[in-house]
Structure formats: structure tokens, C-alpha cells
Amino acid sequence: MSRKRTAQLAYSELQAAMLDEDKRRRKAAKIIAVLAHFLGREKADRGEILAGLTVGDIGCSAGFIADELAAAGASRTFGADIDVPGLKKAAGRFGHRVGFVCADGAALPFPDGSIDVLVFNHIYEHVVDPDAVVREMRRVLADDGVLYLGLGNRLGIMEPHYRLPFLSYLPAAAADRYVRAFGRADHYHERFRTRWGLRRMLAGFHVWDYTLPVLATPERFAGEELFTGPVGRAAKATLERTPRPVLRALLPLVPTYLWVATKTPRRPLGSPLPQPPEPVPTP
């Protein structure tokens, strides 16, 4: 019999990475750079990129990314999570400029169409019903709003949470035995989807793929740490020279996708890139 999934509570106490402030702020810089390009605000001052916009970070945990979104000029910023210890830390440090709420992503306490920008960064694999969360985010997103998505790929070879190869490929029972055998956890909670499954999850949205633009021009997207040392520089040069059809053929195996989704058709407004964002077909 398969084990019934339950909500991951107090996640910041299970994964120390959620409290790694430097790493979380670097992730936020990448998110904000992608949003700046999509919105055509690349030339705005750092504190004006999200000016005039209401922003929500769904799965905010200890609040570092939400704090950076507020610092980027958002007129109002919210963070939502069920991670109570993380929320207490977040409110204690950043509650003066971010409104933190304890809320399930499938039942957000925001009116219809009230949020201009939503961030959903590496969260879907943790929640019990990601399709319900996506539907709820669509409800609260403004008609001309923007949803940033950092999405792990089931076919990425190295599982990012437990650093075990091919872990996400396995059925639940086998994955449980795998993490126990290496002393990483009692069971494997996360459930990743393939690129096709993620496309189905975003059905009803118009999606642009920023994965290759960020990989090919990391300096434009606060991603300099992606390609360090001689090997990293060689990999970056290869990406820049590789024909787009070849890169597109490799996308099903990329470990992480960076997508921007909208409810109504919109195009990226940023300056031209060597590897430009492309639309992602959804069912």
C-alpha cells in the first residue's frame, strides 16, 4: 500500500538550507532579475524594480526572499507558509515591511485578482496537492499579473534535497528505502514531476521559459555562482555557442526550470539576449 502524503510542517527545522541567509538572498536576486527582464524594468534602480506592485511569496519560510522582494520596491509584500517556526523568525526580523500569514497554499487569504506578482520557488514538490495550489495562485493573481516559478525536474539526475542520484526517479516505497539506507531521512516526502507534468500543472497559464537565458547569461540574472572556475567557464562558453535546437532537445533533463507565467498573453519586455526566453506550450 502507498503511504498517504501529509503536509510538511516546520520545514525550516527539517532543512537547514531554509535558514542559509546568504543562499536565500542570492536566490532572491536571481528571481528579481528574471522579473525585471520580463517586466522591462532592467534599468530601474534596485529599489524600484517592483515599484507599485503587490507581491506575494508562497512558501516563504523564514522570509529572506520576501524581504528582498520588499527591498525591490514592492508597494505591499506578503509571505505565506505553514512553516510556523520559520514564520516566527520571519515576522521577528522582517515584519515591519512584510505581512506574514500562516496559510496553506491551496487556501490563500487574499481576494481574487489582488496580487500583481507571485513567487513560487521550489515549493511544488513539497505540497500535498500542487495542482490545487496552482489553481489558488491563479485565483489571487491579477489579470495582468506575473507568476515566477522555480521548478525542480523529476528527471534531474541528482536529487537536490538529499543529494542522492536518481532518487526522484523511484516510486515512493523504493525512494523511502533509499533515503533510509543512506541515513538521510525516515522517508522521502518530495514528489517531482517531469517537464510534461509541469506543463500540465500550468495548464491555463501562458508560460515563458527563462531556464536557458539564465544559464547562458548568468551575469544578467545574478547567477554568477552557476559557472565558477575553468570548468564552469568552459560550460558557459559551450552553452553560448550551442544551437538552440540542441539545447531545446536537452531541456527534458535539465534539473531546474525557471518559468514566468501569466493569466493573459504577455511577452517579455527586456532587452535581447543571446539565448532568449521562449514560450512553453501548455495543454
PDB file of C-alpha atoms in Angstrom:
ATOM      1  CA  MET A   1       0.000   0.000   0.000  1.00  0.00           C
ATOM      2  CA  SER A   2       1.222   3.514  -0.756  1.00  0.00           C
ATOM      3  CA  ARG A   3       1.850   5.896   2.143  1.00  0.00           C
ATOM      4  CA  LYS A   4      -0.588   8.795   2.301  1.00  0.00           C
ATOM      5  CA  ARG A   5       1.129  12.149   1.942  1.00  0.00           C
ATOM      6  CA  THR A   6       0.728  14.720   4.690  1.00  0.00           C
ATOM      7  CA  ALA A   7       1.754  18.374   4.914  1.00  0.00           C
ATOM      8  CA  GLN A   8       5.401  19.123   5.706  1.00  0.00           C
ATOM      9  CA  LEU A   9       5.148  21.253   8.825  1.00  0.00           C
ATOM     10  CA  ALA A  10       8.024  23.243  10.364  1.00  0.00           C
ATOM     11  CA  TYR A  11      10.092  22.701   7.231  1.00  0.00           C
ATOM     12  CA  SER A  12      12.762  25.199   8.271  1.00  0.00           C
ATOM     13  CA  GLU A  13      13.573  22.869  11.169  1.00  0.00           C
ATOM     14  CA  LEU A  14      13.963  19.918   8.794  1.00  0.00           C
ATOM     15  CA  GLN A  15      16.094  21.582   6.128  1.00  0.00           C
ATOM     16  CA  ALA A  16      18.892  23.852   7.329  1.00  0.00           C
ATOM     17  CA  ALA A  17      19.153  25.357   3.827  1.00  0.00           C
ATOM     18  CA  MET A  18      15.983  27.346   4.541  1.00  0.00           C
ATOM     19  CA  LEU A  19      17.943  29.313   7.164  1.00  0.00           C
ATOM     20  CA  ASP A  20      21.009  29.887   4.977  1.00  0.00           C
ATOM     21  CA  GLU A  21      20.539  33.637   4.608  1.00  0.00           C
ATOM     22  CA  ASP A  22      23.252  34.249   2.008  1.00  0.00           C
ATOM     23  CA  LYS A  23      21.998  31.463  -0.240  1.00  0.00           C
ATOM     24  CA  ARG A  24      18.359  32.519   0.064  1.00  0.00           C
ATOM     25  CA  ARG A  25      19.210  36.135  -0.767  1.00  0.00           C
ATOM     26  CA  ARG A  26      21.203  35.015  -3.818  1.00  0.00           C
ATOM     27  CA  LYS A  27      18.149  33.071  -4.978  1.00  0.00           C
ATOM     28  CA  ALA A  28      16.066  36.195  -4.466  1.00  0.00           C
ATOM     29  CA  ALA A  29      18.471  38.239  -6.597  1.00  0.00           C
ATOM     30  CA  LYS A  30      18.009  35.774  -9.453  1.00  0.00           C
ATOM     31  CA  ILE A  31      14.224  35.861  -9.091  1.00  0.00           C
ATOM     32  CA  ILE A  32      14.156  39.653  -9.108  1.00  0.00           C
ATOM     33  CA  ALA A  33      16.476  39.815 -12.142  1.00  0.00           C
ATOM     34  CA  VAL A  34      14.186  37.490 -14.111  1.00  0.00           C
ATOM     35  CA  LEU A  35      11.142  39.528 -13.119  1.00  0.00           C
ATOM     36  CA  ALA A  36      12.948  42.740 -14.064  1.00  0.00           C
ATOM     37  CA  HIS A  37      13.647  41.380 -17.546  1.00  0.00           C
ATOM     38  CA  PHE A  38      10.119  40.106 -18.083  1.00  0.00           C
ATOM     39  CA  LEU A  39       8.581  43.372 -16.889  1.00  0.00           C
ATOM     40  CA  GLY A  40      11.022  45.510 -18.875  1.00  0.00           C
ATOM     41  CA  ARG A  41      12.424  47.090 -15.710  1.00  0.00           C
ATOM     42  CA  GLU A  42      16.067  46.077 -16.104  1.00  0.00           C
ATOM     43  CA  LYS A  43      17.231  49.703 -15.983  1.00  0.00           C
ATOM     44  CA  ALA A  44      15.266  50.562 -12.867  1.00  0.00           C
ATOM     45  CA  ASP A  45      17.137  51.183  -9.644  1.00  0.00           C
ATOM     46  CA  ARG A  46      17.407  48.135  -7.403  1.00  0.00           C
ATOM     47  CA  GLY A  47      14.781  49.528  -5.060  1.00  0.00           C
ATOM     48  CA  GLU A  48      12.316  50.378  -7.852  1.00  0.00           C
ATOM     49  CA  ILE A  49      12.099  47.124  -9.849  1.00  0.00           C
ATOM     50  CA  LEU A  50       8.804  46.095  -8.241  1.00  0.00           C
ATOM     51  CA  ALA A  51       7.567  49.630  -7.540  1.00  0.00           C
ATOM     52  CA  GLY A  52       3.792  49.962  -7.429  1.00  0.00           C
ATOM     53  CA  LEU A  53       3.204  46.209  -7.300  1.00  0.00           C
ATOM     54  CA  THR A  54       1.666  43.953  -4.651  1.00  0.00           C
ATOM     55  CA  VAL A  55       3.885  40.890  -4.301  1.00  0.00           C
ATOM     56  CA  GLY A  56       3.395  37.519  -2.604  1.00  0.00           C
ATOM     57  CA  ASP A  57       5.954  34.826  -1.777  1.00  0.00           C
ATOM     58  CA  ILE A  58       4.145  31.487  -1.477  1.00  0.00           C
ATOM     59  CA  GLY A  59       6.191  29.120   0.671  1.00  0.00           C
ATOM     60  CA  CYS A  60       8.193  31.949   2.235  1.00  0.00           C
ATOM     61  CA  SER A  61       9.534  30.034   5.291  1.00  0.00           C
ATOM     62  CA  ALA A  62      11.983  32.280   7.187  1.00  0.00           C
ATOM     63  CA  GLY A  63      11.247  35.229   4.914  1.00  0.00           C
ATOM     64  CA  PHE A  64      14.580  36.075   3.277  1.00  0.00           C
ATOM     65  CA  ILE A  65      13.200  36.083  -0.272  1.00  0.00           C
ATOM     66  CA  ALA A  66      10.103  38.030   0.798  1.00  0.00           C
ATOM     67  CA  ASP A  67      12.360  40.620   2.434  1.00  0.00           C
ATOM     68  CA  GLU A  68      14.323  41.016  -0.807  1.00  0.00           C
ATOM     69  CA  LEU A  69      11.086  41.427  -2.773  1.00  0.00           C
ATOM     70  CA  ALA A  70      10.081  44.219  -0.409  1.00  0.00           C
ATOM     71  CA  ALA A  71      13.518  45.809  -0.810  1.00  0.00           C
ATOM     72  CA  ALA A  72      12.998  45.754  -4.595  1.00  0.00           C
ATOM     73  CA  GLY A  73      10.288  48.357  -4.151  1.00  0.00           C
ATOM     74  CA  ALA A  74       7.048  46.382  -3.864  1.00  0.00           C
ATOM     75  CA  SER A  75       4.255  48.583  -2.544  1.00  0.00           C
ATOM     76  CA  ARG A  76       3.000  45.682  -0.416  1.00  0.00           C
ATOM     77  CA  THR A  77       4.669  42.333   0.220  1.00  0.00           C
ATOM     78  CA  PHE A  78       3.184  39.175   1.712  1.00  0.00           C
ATOM     79  CA  GLY A  79       4.711  35.873   2.695  1.00  0.00           C
ATOM     80  CA  ALA A  80       2.590  32.747   3.183  1.00  0.00           C
ATOM     81  CA  ASP A  81       3.571  29.358   4.579  1.00  0.00           C
ATOM     82  CA  ILE A  82       2.575  26.616   7.021  1.00  0.00           C
ATOM     83  CA  ASP A  83       6.095  26.622   8.496  1.00  0.00           C
ATOM     84  CA  VAL A  84       5.240  28.173  11.878  1.00  0.00           C
ATOM     85  CA  PRO A  85       8.807  28.296  13.269  1.00  0.00           C
ATOM     86  CA  GLY A  86      10.013  29.854  10.016  1.00  0.00           C
ATOM     87  CA  LEU A  87       7.183  32.391  10.041  1.00  0.00           C
ATOM     88  CA  LYS A  88       8.004  33.396  13.625  1.00  0.00           C
ATOM     89  CA  LYS A  89      11.610  34.062  12.615  1.00  0.00           C
ATOM     90  CA  ALA A  90      10.441  35.962   9.529  1.00  0.00           C
ATOM     91  CA  ALA A  91       7.983  38.152  11.405  1.00  0.00           C
ATOM     92  CA  GLY A  92      10.546  38.905  14.092  1.00  0.00           C
ATOM     93  CA  ARG A  93      13.068  40.209  11.568  1.00  0.00           C
ATOM     94  CA  PHE A  94      11.059  41.497   8.617  1.00  0.00           C
ATOM     95  CA  GLY A  95       7.522  42.013   9.895  1.00  0.00           C
ATOM     96  CA  HIS A  96       7.939  45.801   9.699  1.00  0.00           C
ATOM     97  CA  ARG A  97       7.741  45.660   5.886  1.00  0.00           C
ATOM     98  CA  VAL A  98       6.354  42.204   5.004  1.00  0.00           C
ATOM     99  CA  GLY A  99       2.999  40.802   6.067  1.00  0.00           C
ATOM    100  CA  PHE A 100       3.463  37.156   7.012  1.00  0.00           C
ATOM    101  CA  VAL A 101       0.468  34.821   7.191  1.00  0.00           C
ATOM    102  CA  CYS A 102       0.166  31.184   8.199  1.00  0.00           C
ATOM    103  CA  ALA A 103      -1.801  29.750   5.312  1.00  0.00           C
ATOM    104  CA  ASP A 104      -1.989  26.668   3.147  1.00  0.00           C
ATOM    105  CA  GLY A 105      -1.165  27.446  -0.466  1.00  0.00           C
ATOM    106  CA  ALA A 106      -4.415  25.766  -1.501  1.00  0.00           C
ATOM    107  CA  ALA A 107      -6.436  28.288   0.573  1.00  0.00           C
ATOM    108  CA  LEU A 108      -4.730  31.669   0.341  1.00  0.00           C
ATOM    109  CA  PRO A 109      -6.283  34.507   2.382  1.00  0.00           C
ATOM    110  CA  PHE A 110      -6.187  37.013  -0.477  1.00  0.00           C
ATOM    111  CA  PRO A 111      -9.071  38.338  -2.611  1.00  0.00           C
ATOM    112  CA  ASP A 112      -9.465  37.347  -6.245  1.00  0.00           C
ATOM    113  CA  GLY A 113      -7.066  39.162  -8.561  1.00  0.00           C
ATOM    114  CA  SER A 114      -5.367  41.075  -5.743  1.00  0.00           C
ATOM    115  CA  ILE A 115      -1.688  40.133  -6.248  1.00  0.00           C
ATOM    116  CA  ASP A 116       0.431  41.569  -9.083  1.00  0.00           C
ATOM    117  CA  VAL A 117       3.473  39.302  -8.683  1.00  0.00           C
ATOM    118  CA  LEU A 118       3.612  35.851  -7.096  1.00  0.00           C
ATOM    119  CA  VAL A 119       6.767  33.870  -6.376  1.00  0.00           C
ATOM    120  CA  PHE A 120       6.554  30.065  -6.090  1.00  0.00           C
ATOM    121  CA  ASN A 121      10.154  28.980  -5.847  1.00  0.00           C
ATOM    122  CA  HIS A 122      10.972  25.280  -5.393  1.00  0.00           C
ATOM    123  CA  ILE A 123       7.806  24.588  -3.439  1.00  0.00           C
ATOM    124  CA  TYR A 124       5.522  22.404  -5.545  1.00  0.00           C
ATOM    125  CA  GLU A 125       7.315  19.120  -4.772  1.00  0.00           C
ATOM    126  CA  HIS A 126       6.703  19.612  -1.042  1.00  0.00           C
ATOM    127  CA  VAL A 127       2.961  20.265  -1.035  1.00  0.00           C
ATOM    128  CA  VAL A 128       0.290  17.586  -0.890  1.00  0.00           C
ATOM    129  CA  ASP A 129      -1.703  18.881  -3.889  1.00  0.00           C
ATOM    130  CA  PRO A 130       0.358  21.184  -6.122  1.00  0.00           C
ATOM    131  CA  ASP A 131      -2.419  21.415  -8.707  1.00  0.00           C
ATOM    132  CA  ALA A 132      -4.721  22.900  -6.061  1.00  0.00           C
ATOM    133  CA  VAL A 133      -2.034  25.415  -5.059  1.00  0.00           C
ATOM    134  CA  VAL A 134      -1.530  26.469  -8.692  1.00  0.00           C
ATOM    135  CA  ARG A 135      -5.286  26.940  -9.118  1.00  0.00           C
ATOM    136  CA  GLU A 136      -5.371  29.069  -5.973  1.00  0.00           C
ATOM    137  CA  MET A 137      -2.453  31.203  -7.142  1.00  0.00           C
ATOM    138  CA  ARG A 138      -4.264  31.737 -10.424  1.00  0.00           C
ATOM    139  CA  ARG A 139      -7.304  32.918  -8.479  1.00  0.00           C
ATOM    140  CA  VAL A 140      -5.442  35.562  -6.465  1.00  0.00           C
ATOM    141  CA  LEU A 141      -3.207  36.710  -9.346  1.00  0.00           C
ATOM    142  CA  ALA A 142      -4.260  39.888 -11.119  1.00  0.00           C
ATOM    143  CA  ASP A 143      -5.395  39.526 -14.724  1.00  0.00           C
ATOM    144  CA  ASP A 144      -2.176  41.221 -15.873  1.00  0.00           C
ATOM    145  CA  GLY A 145      -0.130  39.685 -13.052  1.00  0.00           C
ATOM    146  CA  VAL A 146       3.056  37.614 -13.208  1.00  0.00           C
ATOM    147  CA  LEU A 147       3.872  34.307 -11.536  1.00  0.00           C
ATOM    148  CA  TYR A 148       7.553  33.356 -11.102  1.00  0.00           C
ATOM    149  CA  LEU A 149       8.186  29.612 -10.846  1.00  0.00           C
ATOM    150  CA  GLY A 150      11.329  27.738  -9.837  1.00  0.00           C
ATOM    151  CA  LEU A 151      10.518  24.107 -10.645  1.00  0.00           C
ATOM    152  CA  GLY A 152      12.578  21.005  -9.976  1.00  0.00           C
ATOM    153  CA  ASN A 153      12.531  18.306 -12.649  1.00  0.00           C
ATOM    154  CA  ARG A 154      11.892  14.664 -11.756  1.00  0.00           C
ATOM    155  CA  LEU A 155      14.438  13.640 -14.415  1.00  0.00           C
ATOM    156  CA  GLY A 156      17.243  15.715 -12.923  1.00  0.00           C
ATOM    157  CA  ILE A 157      19.888  13.148 -12.058  1.00  0.00           C
ATOM    158  CA  MET A 158      20.931  14.468  -8.623  1.00  0.00           C
ATOM    159  CA  GLU A 159      18.033  14.933  -6.212  1.00  0.00           C
ATOM    160  CA  PRO A 160      18.548  18.423  -4.706  1.00  0.00           C
ATOM    161  CA  HIS A 161      17.354  17.875  -1.127  1.00  0.00           C
ATOM    162  CA  TYR A 162      19.188  14.681  -0.196  1.00  0.00           C
ATOM    163  CA  ARG A 163      21.922  14.686  -2.855  1.00  0.00           C
ATOM    164  CA  LEU A 164      21.238  11.102  -3.915  1.00  0.00           C
ATOM    165  CA  PRO A 165      21.368  10.271  -7.655  1.00  0.00           C
ATOM    166  CA  PHE A 166      18.140   9.133  -9.338  1.00  0.00           C
ATOM    167  CA  LEU A 167      16.179   9.383  -6.073  1.00  0.00           C
ATOM    168  CA  SER A 168      13.318  11.308  -7.701  1.00  0.00           C
ATOM    169  CA  TYR A 169      13.043   8.641 -10.422  1.00  0.00           C
ATOM    170  CA  LEU A 170      11.911   5.995  -7.935  1.00  0.00           C
ATOM    171  CA  PRO A 171       8.416   5.024  -6.800  1.00  0.00           C
ATOM    172  CA  ALA A 172       7.556   6.101  -3.268  1.00  0.00           C
ATOM    173  CA  ALA A 173       8.343   2.865  -1.435  1.00  0.00           C
ATOM    174  CA  ALA A 174      11.713   2.420  -3.135  1.00  0.00           C
ATOM    175  CA  ALA A 175      12.595   6.077  -2.522  1.00  0.00           C
ATOM    176  CA  ASP A 176      11.790   5.649   1.179  1.00  0.00           C
ATOM    177  CA  ARG A 177      14.177   2.683   1.409  1.00  0.00           C
ATOM    178  CA  TYR A 178      16.859   4.630  -0.472  1.00  0.00           C
ATOM    179  CA  VAL A 179      16.892   7.644   1.886  1.00  0.00           C
ATOM    180  CA  ARG A 180      16.781   5.369   4.942  1.00  0.00           C
ATOM    181  CA  ALA A 181      19.674   3.267   3.649  1.00  0.00           C
ATOM    182  CA  PHE A 182      21.875   6.381   3.454  1.00  0.00           C
ATOM    183  CA  GLY A 183      20.646   7.817   6.741  1.00  0.00           C
ATOM    184  CA  ARG A 184      19.194  10.947   5.133  1.00  0.00           C
ATOM    185  CA  ALA A 185      15.579  10.686   6.369  1.00  0.00           C
ATOM    186  CA  ASP A 186      12.899   8.268   7.554  1.00  0.00           C
ATOM    187  CA  HIS A 187      11.032   8.638   4.282  1.00  0.00           C
ATOM    188  CA  TYR A 188      11.125  10.608   1.052  1.00  0.00           C
ATOM    189  CA  HIS A 189       8.294  13.131   1.052  1.00  0.00           C
ATOM    190  CA  GLU A 190       9.021  15.166  -2.101  1.00  0.00           C
ATOM    191  CA  ARG A 191       7.244  14.375  -5.376  1.00  0.00           C
ATOM    192  CA  PHE A 192       8.730  15.867  -8.509  1.00  0.00           C
ATOM    193  CA  ARG A 193       7.185  15.974 -11.972  1.00  0.00           C
ATOM    194  CA  THR A 194       8.681  15.787 -15.426  1.00  0.00           C
ATOM    195  CA  ARG A 195       8.680  18.743 -17.808  1.00  0.00           C
ATOM    196  CA  TRP A 196       5.500  17.367 -19.385  1.00  0.00           C
ATOM    197  CA  GLY A 197       3.867  17.037 -15.957  1.00  0.00           C
ATOM    198  CA  LEU A 198       4.804  20.606 -15.086  1.00  0.00           C
ATOM    199  CA  ARG A 199       3.341  21.846 -18.340  1.00  0.00           C
ATOM    200  CA  ARG A 200       0.081  20.110 -17.437  1.00  0.00           C
ATOM    201  CA  MET A 201       0.200  21.642 -13.957  1.00  0.00           C
ATOM    202  CA  LEU A 202       0.369  25.118 -15.555  1.00  0.00           C
ATOM    203  CA  ALA A 203      -2.493  24.482 -17.989  1.00  0.00           C
ATOM    204  CA  GLY A 204      -4.455  27.692 -18.390  1.00  0.00           C
ATOM    205  CA  PHE A 205      -1.372  29.899 -17.998  1.00  0.00           C
ATOM    206  CA  HIS A 206       0.801  31.482 -20.676  1.00  0.00           C
ATOM    207  CA  VAL A 207       4.358  30.428 -19.800  1.00  0.00           C
ATOM    208  CA  TRP A 208       7.799  31.713 -20.789  1.00  0.00           C
ATOM    209  CA  ASP A 209      10.919  29.635 -20.146  1.00  0.00           C
ATOM    210  CA  TYR A 210      13.888  31.548 -18.686  1.00  0.00           C
ATOM    211  CA  THR A 211      15.978  28.438 -17.990  1.00  0.00           C
ATOM    212  CA  LEU A 212      18.346  28.768 -20.930  1.00  0.00           C
ATOM    213  CA  PRO A 213      18.642  32.569 -20.763  1.00  0.00           C
ATOM    214  CA  VAL A 214      19.796  32.336 -17.134  1.00  0.00           C
ATOM    215  CA  LEU A 215      22.230  29.519 -17.889  1.00  0.00           C
ATOM    216  CA  ALA A 216      23.663  31.200 -20.981  1.00  0.00           C
ATOM    217  CA  THR A 217      23.966  34.708 -19.482  1.00  0.00           C
ATOM    218  CA  PRO A 218      24.192  34.234 -15.701  1.00  0.00           C
ATOM    219  CA  GLU A 219      25.761  37.651 -15.202  1.00  0.00           C
ATOM    220  CA  ARG A 220      22.482  39.210 -16.400  1.00  0.00           C
ATOM    221  CA  PHE A 221      20.472  37.266 -13.830  1.00  0.00           C
ATOM    222  CA  ALA A 222      22.576  37.361 -10.665  1.00  0.00           C
ATOM    223  CA  GLY A 223      23.703  33.809 -11.354  1.00  0.00           C
ATOM    224  CA  GLU A 224      27.471  34.223 -11.451  1.00  0.00           C
ATOM    225  CA  GLU A 225      27.924  31.339  -8.993  1.00  0.00           C
ATOM    226  CA  LEU A 226      26.490  28.910 -11.554  1.00  0.00           C
ATOM    227  CA  PHE A 227      29.729  28.736 -13.556  1.00  0.00           C
ATOM    228  CA  THR A 228      32.837  29.139 -11.447  1.00  0.00           C
ATOM    229  CA  GLY A 229      36.377  28.040 -12.247  1.00  0.00           C
ATOM    230  CA  PRO A 230      37.749  26.812 -15.596  1.00  0.00           C
ATOM    231  CA  VAL A 231      35.158  24.036 -15.943  1.00  0.00           C
ATOM    232  CA  GLY A 232      32.317  26.447 -15.291  1.00  0.00           C
ATOM    233  CA  ARG A 233      33.638  28.980 -17.780  1.00  0.00           C
ATOM    234  CA  ALA A 234      34.009  26.247 -20.414  1.00  0.00           C
ATOM    235  CA  ALA A 235      30.449  25.080 -19.784  1.00  0.00           C
ATOM    236  CA  LYS A 236      29.139  28.618 -20.124  1.00  0.00           C
ATOM    237  CA  ALA A 237      31.012  29.138 -23.397  1.00  0.00           C
ATOM    238  CA  THR A 238      29.558  25.880 -24.710  1.00  0.00           C
ATOM    239  CA  LEU A 239      26.043  26.976 -23.826  1.00  0.00           C
ATOM    240  CA  GLU A 240      26.521  30.266 -25.621  1.00  0.00           C
ATOM    241  CA  ARG A 241      27.678  28.515 -28.825  1.00  0.00           C
ATOM    242  CA  THR A 242      25.303  25.546 -28.865  1.00  0.00           C
ATOM    243  CA  PRO A 243      22.477  25.864 -31.421  1.00  0.00           C
ATOM    244  CA  ARG A 244      19.069  26.448 -29.890  1.00  0.00           C
ATOM    245  CA  PRO A 245      17.527  23.220 -31.292  1.00  0.00           C
ATOM    246  CA  VAL A 246      20.191  21.172 -29.487  1.00  0.00           C
ATOM    247  CA  LEU A 247      19.615  22.985 -26.206  1.00  0.00           C
ATOM    248  CA  ARG A 248      15.874  22.603 -26.613  1.00  0.00           C
ATOM    249  CA  ALA A 249      16.292  18.850 -27.060  1.00  0.00           C
ATOM    250  CA  LEU A 250      18.145  18.678 -23.734  1.00  0.00           C
ATOM    251  CA  LEU A 251      15.500  20.559 -21.738  1.00  0.00           C
ATOM    252  CA  PRO A 252      13.665  17.421 -20.525  1.00  0.00           C
ATOM    253  CA  LEU A 253      16.778  16.532 -18.475  1.00  0.00           C
ATOM    254  CA  VAL A 254      17.595  19.972 -17.045  1.00  0.00           C
ATOM    255  CA  PRO A 255      17.369  19.702 -13.220  1.00  0.00           C
ATOM    256  CA  THR A 256      15.580  23.027 -12.643  1.00  0.00           C
ATOM    257  CA  TYR A 257      13.263  25.133 -14.766  1.00  0.00           C
ATOM    258  CA  LEU A 258      12.795  28.870 -14.347  1.00  0.00           C
ATOM    259  CA  TRP A 259       9.434  29.866 -15.780  1.00  0.00           C
ATOM    260  CA  VAL A 260       7.328  33.022 -15.798  1.00  0.00           C
ATOM    261  CA  ALA A 261       3.577  32.541 -16.184  1.00  0.00           C
ATOM    262  CA  THR A 262       0.720  34.948 -16.822  1.00  0.00           C
ATOM    263  CA  LYS A 263      -3.072  34.587 -16.972  1.00  0.00           C
ATOM    264  CA  THR A 264      -3.353  36.616 -20.170  1.00  0.00           C
ATOM    265  CA  PRO A 265      -0.917  36.654 -23.101  1.00  0.00           C
ATOM    266  CA  ARG A 266       2.169  38.768 -22.392  1.00  0.00           C
ATOM    267  CA  ARG A 267       5.662  38.885 -23.832  1.00  0.00           C
ATOM    268  CA  PRO A 268       8.983  39.559 -22.076  1.00  0.00           C
ATOM    269  CA  LEU A 269       9.782  43.256 -22.339  1.00  0.00           C
ATOM    270  CA  GLY A 270      13.508  43.056 -21.541  1.00  0.00           C
ATOM    271  CA  SER A 271      16.443  43.636 -23.855  1.00  0.00           C
ATOM    272  CA  PRO A 272      17.605  40.990 -26.365  1.00  0.00           C
ATOM    273  CA  LEU A 273      19.568  38.005 -25.014  1.00  0.00           C
ATOM    274  CA  PRO A 274      21.923  35.525 -26.751  1.00  0.00           C
ATOM    275  CA  GLN A 275      19.524  32.763 -25.688  1.00  0.00           C
ATOM    276  CA  PRO A 276      16.136  34.491 -25.434  1.00  0.00           C
ATOM    277  CA  PRO A 277      13.207  33.188 -23.383  1.00  0.00           C
ATOM    278  CA  GLU A 278      10.775  31.027 -25.313  1.00  0.00           C
ATOM    279  CA  PRO A 279       7.104  30.214 -24.793  1.00  0.00           C
ATOM    280  CA  VAL A 280       6.309  26.870 -23.153  1.00  0.00           C
ATOM    281  CA  PRO A 281       3.331  25.124 -24.736  1.00  0.00           C
ATOM    282  CA  THR A 282       0.769  24.027 -22.150  1.00  0.00           C
ATOM    283  CA  PRO A 283      -2.159  21.652 -22.704  1.00  0.00           C
TER     284      PRO A 283
END
